[in-house]
């Protein structure tokens, strides 16, 4: 678009063109790369706003472009946190997690919910069987007592620029600036995928923020009438 930009510069009568690039997910990383390249042109001043941008640069590069790139991360959105290192680490965390105590608790609770049909002695008998299965068949495949857990990988890729992290605080939405290294680890959450999407993630995030700001539960964006939100 070099010719087009030069023509726009000529028509504007200005010395520099100011461009603001927006993108979501892969579009955010594409906008970031485009912004960096466009700023190599002396007549262009480009800035970028990205939503859920993937981990794409080192911490040094992320810091370098803090004045040019603003990246918004929605709560547990896994894409800005996802790199080879973080995937390796989370896979090991999941495989090493001993879920059997909670499974035992839930089984016993379910049995006690049947107290109108079975007695305490039947619950104890059933739990002895459950404990035997867990001890002899399940836990040996999870907990490796004699093996050293594998070393975790050090993340080297992070989302770019100035990072703004919005997160659920229990009653509404809060937000704060965060260093890029904050996103070096994937949060296991039931919303980790939805938080990255537009409809279920970023649109819902900003709609909640605006409804709180205006103190109006019926607030809606003007553009929503054109989309199936």
mmCIF file of C-alpha atoms in Angstrom:
data_model
loop_
_atom_site.group_PDB
_atom_site.id
_atom_site.type_symbol
_atom_site.label_atom_id
_atom_site.label_comp_id
_atom_site.label_asym_id
_atom_site.label_seq_id
_atom_site.Cartn_x
_atom_site.Cartn_y
_atom_site.Cartn_z
ATOM 1 C CA UNK A 1 0.000 0.000 0.000
ATOM 2 C CA UNK A 2 3.029 2.250 -0.328
ATOM 3 C CA UNK A 3 1.661 4.147 -3.322
ATOM 4 C CA UNK A 4 -1.736 4.637 -1.674
ATOM 5 C CA UNK A 5 -0.170 5.970 1.523
ATOM 6 C CA UNK A 6 2.025 8.374 -0.403
ATOM 7 C CA UNK A 7 -1.008 9.603 -2.308
ATOM 8 C CA UNK A 8 -2.915 10.092 0.970
ATOM 9 C CA UNK A 9 0.066 12.004 2.354
ATOM 10 C CA UNK A 10 0.097 14.240 -0.717
ATOM 11 C CA UNK A 11 -3.655 14.857 -0.515
ATOM 12 C CA UNK A 12 -3.522 15.637 3.207
ATOM 13 C CA UNK A 13 -0.871 18.277 2.822
ATOM 14 C CA UNK A 14 0.786 17.046 6.008
ATOM 15 C CA UNK A 15 4.292 15.852 6.689
ATOM 16 C CA UNK A 16 3.201 12.606 8.373
ATOM 17 C CA UNK A 17 0.208 10.286 8.289
ATOM 18 C CA UNK A 18 -1.088 8.923 11.557
ATOM 19 C CA UNK A 19 -2.435 5.372 11.303
ATOM 20 C CA UNK A 20 -4.115 3.322 14.001
ATOM 21 C CA UNK A 21 -4.295 -0.406 13.319
ATOM 22 C CA UNK A 22 -6.678 -2.767 15.116
ATOM 23 C CA UNK A 23 -6.793 -6.549 15.219
ATOM 24 C CA UNK A 24 -8.002 -9.570 17.146
ATOM 25 C CA UNK A 25 -6.042 -12.802 17.659
ATOM 26 C CA UNK A 26 -3.908 -13.501 14.573
ATOM 27 C CA UNK A 27 -5.150 -10.173 13.190
ATOM 28 C CA UNK A 28 -3.583 -8.452 16.198
ATOM 29 C CA UNK A 29 -0.195 -10.005 15.503
ATOM 30 C CA UNK A 30 -0.498 -9.093 11.811
ATOM 31 C CA UNK A 31 -1.378 -5.505 12.793
ATOM 32 C CA UNK A 32 1.646 -5.414 15.125
ATOM 33 C CA UNK A 33 4.034 -6.574 12.405
ATOM 34 C CA UNK A 34 2.483 -4.135 9.914
ATOM 35 C CA UNK A 35 2.780 -1.289 12.423
ATOM 36 C CA UNK A 36 6.459 -2.013 13.011
ATOM 37 C CA UNK A 37 7.161 -2.094 9.275
ATOM 38 C CA UNK A 38 5.087 1.016 8.543
ATOM 39 C CA UNK A 39 6.964 2.991 11.179
ATOM 40 C CA UNK A 40 10.143 2.400 9.188
ATOM 41 C CA UNK A 41 8.664 4.889 6.700
ATOM 42 C CA UNK A 42 9.589 8.423 7.742
ATOM 43 C CA UNK A 43 6.204 9.837 6.718
ATOM 44 C CA UNK A 44 4.084 7.343 8.732
ATOM 45 C CA UNK A 45 3.293 7.270 12.440
ATOM 46 C CA UNK A 46 1.513 3.960 13.156
ATOM 47 C CA UNK A 47 0.103 2.701 16.448
ATOM 48 C CA UNK A 48 -1.590 -0.635 17.150
ATOM 49 C CA UNK A 49 -4.397 -1.833 19.422
ATOM 50 C CA UNK A 50 -4.624 -5.617 19.611
ATOM 51 C CA UNK A 51 -7.114 -7.880 21.386
ATOM 52 C CA UNK A 52 -5.967 -11.344 22.425
ATOM 53 C CA UNK A 53 -2.716 -11.073 20.479
ATOM 54 C CA UNK A 54 -0.715 -14.331 20.439
ATOM 55 C CA UNK A 55 2.633 -14.641 22.169
ATOM 56 C CA UNK A 56 4.877 -13.499 19.339
ATOM 57 C CA UNK A 57 7.984 -11.711 20.608
ATOM 58 C CA UNK A 58 10.628 -11.779 23.295
ATOM 59 C CA UNK A 59 10.196 -9.734 26.457
ATOM 60 C CA UNK A 60 12.821 -7.278 25.175
ATOM 61 C CA UNK A 61 10.920 -6.682 21.920
ATOM 62 C CA UNK A 62 7.643 -6.405 23.807
ATOM 63 C CA UNK A 63 9.175 -3.711 25.998
ATOM 64 C CA UNK A 64 10.659 -1.949 22.976
ATOM 65 C CA UNK A 65 7.252 -1.397 21.376
ATOM 66 C CA UNK A 66 5.334 -0.369 24.516
ATOM 67 C CA UNK A 67 4.759 3.121 23.112
ATOM 68 C CA UNK A 68 3.499 1.778 19.801
ATOM 69 C CA UNK A 69 1.421 -1.309 20.689
ATOM 70 C CA UNK A 70 -1.407 -1.672 23.201
ATOM 71 C CA UNK A 71 -2.505 -5.267 23.798
ATOM 72 C CA UNK A 72 -5.740 -6.048 25.655
ATOM 73 C CA UNK A 73 -6.053 -9.465 27.300
ATOM 74 C CA UNK A 74 -9.414 -10.766 28.511
ATOM 75 C CA UNK A 75 -9.108 -12.644 31.805
ATOM 76 C CA UNK A 76 -8.030 -16.275 31.165
ATOM 77 C CA UNK A 77 -7.650 -15.920 27.364
ATOM 78 C CA UNK A 78 -5.145 -18.665 26.567
ATOM 79 C CA UNK A 79 -3.867 -17.365 23.210
ATOM 80 C CA UNK A 80 -1.623 -14.548 24.566
ATOM 81 C CA UNK A 81 -0.205 -17.128 27.000
ATOM 82 C CA UNK A 82 0.300 -19.925 24.478
ATOM 83 C CA UNK A 83 3.773 -20.829 23.265
ATOM 84 C CA UNK A 84 5.734 -24.040 22.884
ATOM 85 C CA UNK A 85 7.127 -23.642 26.394
ATOM 86 C CA UNK A 86 3.809 -22.884 28.089
ATOM 87 C CA UNK A 87 2.087 -25.801 26.299
ATOM 88 C CA UNK A 88 4.885 -28.152 27.374
ATOM 89 C CA UNK A 89 4.606 -26.914 30.953
ATOM 90 C CA UNK A 90 0.831 -27.187 31.174
ATOM 91 C CA UNK A 91 0.884 -30.692 29.675
ATOM 92 C CA UNK A 92 3.288 -31.805 32.407
ATOM 93 C CA UNK A 93 1.222 -30.076 35.088
ATOM 94 C CA UNK A 94 -1.913 -31.891 33.979
ATOM 95 C CA UNK A 95 -0.213 -35.300 33.731
ATOM 96 C CA UNK A 96 1.344 -34.934 37.191
ATOM 97 C CA UNK A 97 -1.793 -33.648 38.905
ATOM 98 C CA UNK A 98 -3.091 -36.149 41.456
ATOM 99 C CA UNK A 99 -6.854 -35.846 41.166
ATOM 100 C CA UNK A 100 -7.633 -38.973 43.188
ATOM 101 C CA UNK A 101 -8.319 -37.259 46.575
ATOM 102 C CA UNK A 102 -11.047 -35.158 44.988
ATOM 103 C CA UNK A 103 -12.404 -38.140 43.084
ATOM 104 C CA UNK A 104 -12.615 -40.073 46.373
ATOM 105 C CA UNK A 105 -14.348 -37.139 48.081
ATOM 106 C CA UNK A 106 -16.900 -36.796 45.291
ATOM 107 C CA UNK A 107 -17.596 -40.549 45.250
ATOM 108 C CA UNK A 108 -18.188 -40.646 48.987
ATOM 109 C CA UNK A 109 -20.423 -37.593 48.797
ATOM 110 C CA UNK A 110 -22.476 -39.204 46.012
ATOM 111 C CA UNK A 111 -22.878 -42.397 48.058
ATOM 112 C CA UNK A 112 -24.038 -40.453 51.084
ATOM 113 C CA UNK A 113 -26.632 -38.724 48.940
ATOM 114 C CA UNK A 114 -28.166 -42.211 48.575
ATOM 115 C CA UNK A 115 -28.567 -42.543 52.358
ATOM 116 C CA UNK A 116 -32.298 -43.247 51.963
ATOM 117 C CA UNK A 117 -31.472 -46.453 50.048
ATOM 118 C CA UNK A 118 -28.149 -47.573 51.528
ATOM 119 C CA UNK A 119 -26.842 -47.488 55.079
ATOM 120 C CA UNK A 120 -23.549 -46.326 56.597
ATOM 121 C CA UNK A 121 -22.092 -49.826 56.511
ATOM 122 C CA UNK A 122 -22.731 -50.081 52.749
ATOM 123 C CA UNK A 123 -21.034 -46.700 52.247
ATOM 124 C CA UNK A 124 -17.953 -47.888 54.162
ATOM 125 C CA UNK A 125 -17.847 -51.126 52.161
ATOM 126 C CA UNK A 126 -18.117 -49.251 48.877
ATOM 127 C CA UNK A 127 -15.395 -46.773 49.896
ATOM 128 C CA UNK A 128 -13.034 -49.642 50.760
ATOM 129 C CA UNK A 129 -13.482 -50.891 47.205
ATOM 130 C CA UNK A 130 -12.944 -47.365 45.824
ATOM 131 C CA UNK A 131 -9.764 -46.951 47.900
ATOM 132 C CA UNK A 132 -8.443 -50.287 46.628
ATOM 133 C CA UNK A 133 -9.048 -49.310 43.005
ATOM 134 C CA UNK A 134 -7.430 -45.895 43.500
ATOM 135 C CA UNK A 135 -4.403 -47.286 45.362
ATOM 136 C CA UNK A 136 -3.700 -50.295 43.147
ATOM 137 C CA UNK A 137 -4.775 -49.181 39.691
ATOM 138 C CA UNK A 138 -5.152 -45.407 39.369
ATOM 139 C CA UNK A 139 -2.532 -43.623 41.467
ATOM 140 C CA UNK A 140 0.433 -45.666 40.167
ATOM 141 C CA UNK A 141 -0.306 -44.277 36.705
ATOM 142 C CA UNK A 142 -0.382 -40.688 37.990
ATOM 143 C CA UNK A 143 2.087 -40.363 40.843
ATOM 144 C CA UNK A 144 5.587 -41.541 40.011
ATOM 145 C CA UNK A 145 7.187 -41.636 43.470
ATOM 146 C CA UNK A 146 10.583 -42.741 42.220
ATOM 147 C CA UNK A 147 10.805 -40.436 39.212
ATOM 148 C CA UNK A 148 11.979 -36.851 39.150
ATOM 149 C CA UNK A 149 9.368 -34.599 37.516
ATOM 150 C CA UNK A 150 10.575 -33.116 34.219
ATOM 151 C CA UNK A 151 12.036 -29.641 34.300
ATOM 152 C CA UNK A 152 9.715 -26.879 33.178
ATOM 153 C CA UNK A 153 10.615 -24.894 30.067
ATOM 154 C CA UNK A 154 11.359 -21.194 30.293
ATOM 155 C CA UNK A 155 8.889 -19.189 28.140
ATOM 156 C CA UNK A 156 10.562 -16.916 25.604
ATOM 157 C CA UNK A 157 7.545 -15.600 23.662
ATOM 158 C CA UNK A 158 5.085 -13.055 25.025
ATOM 159 C CA UNK A 159 2.356 -10.717 23.740
ATOM 160 C CA UNK A 160 3.672 -7.345 22.523
ATOM 161 C CA UNK A 161 3.699 -3.806 23.878
ATOM 162 C CA UNK A 162 1.794 -2.312 26.776
ATOM 163 C CA UNK A 163 -0.429 -5.013 28.287
ATOM 164 C CA UNK A 164 -3.827 -4.276 29.814
ATOM 165 C CA UNK A 165 -5.370 -7.254 31.599
ATOM 166 C CA UNK A 166 -9.093 -7.284 32.370
ATOM 167 C CA UNK A 167 -10.272 -9.956 34.785
ATOM 168 C CA UNK A 168 -13.319 -11.054 36.769
ATOM 169 C CA UNK A 169 -12.998 -9.905 40.374
ATOM 170 C CA UNK A 170 -15.945 -11.823 41.802
ATOM 171 C CA UNK A 171 -18.580 -9.146 41.335
ATOM 172 C CA UNK A 172 -17.666 -7.371 38.113
ATOM 173 C CA UNK A 173 -14.644 -6.632 35.911
ATOM 174 C CA UNK A 174 -11.361 -5.075 37.046
ATOM 175 C CA UNK A 175 -8.350 -4.131 34.972
ATOM 176 C CA UNK A 176 -4.674 -3.353 35.416
ATOM 177 C CA UNK A 177 -1.444 -2.984 33.521
ATOM 178 C CA UNK A 178 0.680 -6.129 33.555
ATOM 179 C CA UNK A 179 4.197 -6.978 32.388
ATOM 180 C CA UNK A 180 4.358 -9.223 29.344
ATOM 181 C CA UNK A 181 6.003 -11.956 31.439
ATOM 182 C CA UNK A 182 2.764 -12.227 33.452
ATOM 183 C CA UNK A 183 1.372 -14.118 30.455
ATOM 184 C CA UNK A 184 4.074 -16.777 30.349
ATOM 185 C CA UNK A 185 1.838 -19.426 31.908
ATOM 186 C CA UNK A 186 -1.521 -20.817 30.740
ATOM 187 C CA UNK A 187 -4.334 -20.569 33.271
ATOM 188 C CA UNK A 188 -6.465 -23.702 33.331
ATOM 189 C CA UNK A 189 -9.986 -22.300 33.431
ATOM 190 C CA UNK A 190 -13.384 -23.226 32.029
ATOM 191 C CA UNK A 191 -13.367 -19.850 30.218
ATOM 192 C CA UNK A 192 -9.850 -20.040 28.775
ATOM 193 C CA UNK A 193 -11.196 -20.552 25.215
ATOM 194 C CA UNK A 194 -14.383 -18.471 25.428
ATOM 195 C CA UNK A 195 -12.391 -15.527 26.795
ATOM 196 C CA UNK A 196 -10.502 -15.388 23.501
ATOM 197 C CA UNK A 197 -13.566 -15.313 21.265
ATOM 198 C CA UNK A 198 -15.198 -12.074 20.119
ATOM 199 C CA UNK A 199 -18.846 -12.773 20.946
ATOM 200 C CA UNK A 200 -18.363 -14.721 24.189
ATOM 201 C CA UNK A 201 -15.134 -12.990 25.151
ATOM 202 C CA UNK A 202 -14.140 -9.463 24.207
ATOM 203 C CA UNK A 203 -17.595 -8.218 23.239
ATOM 204 C CA UNK A 204 -19.018 -9.502 26.527
ATOM 205 C CA UNK A 205 -16.085 -7.968 28.423
ATOM 206 C CA UNK A 206 -16.589 -4.463 27.051
ATOM 207 C CA UNK A 207 -20.363 -4.706 27.275
ATOM 208 C CA UNK A 208 -20.038 -5.481 31.002
ATOM 209 C CA UNK A 209 -17.594 -2.617 31.463
ATOM 210 C CA UNK A 210 -19.890 -0.142 29.720
ATOM 211 C CA UNK A 211 -22.971 -1.304 31.638
ATOM 212 C CA UNK A 212 -21.076 -0.783 34.893
ATOM 213 C CA UNK A 213 -19.787 2.594 33.729
ATOM 214 C CA UNK A 214 -23.240 3.850 32.740
ATOM 215 C CA UNK A 215 -24.963 1.994 35.610
ATOM 216 C CA UNK A 216 -27.382 0.664 33.001
ATOM 217 C CA UNK A 217 -28.033 -3.071 32.656
ATOM 218 C CA UNK A 218 -29.745 -2.449 29.305
ATOM 219 C CA UNK A 219 -26.846 -0.608 27.682
ATOM 220 C CA UNK A 220 -26.039 -1.925 24.186
ATOM 221 C CA UNK A 221 -23.545 -0.867 21.556
ATOM 222 C CA UNK A 222 -25.039 0.798 18.505
ATOM 223 C CA UNK A 223 -23.293 -1.716 16.267
ATOM 224 C CA UNK A 224 -24.960 -4.660 18.032
ATOM 225 C CA UNK A 225 -28.115 -4.256 15.976
ATOM 226 C CA UNK A 226 -26.107 -5.229 12.896
ATOM 227 C CA UNK A 227 -24.776 -8.440 14.463
ATOM 228 C CA UNK A 228 -26.163 -11.490 16.203
ATOM 229 C CA UNK A 229 -25.041 -10.511 19.698
#
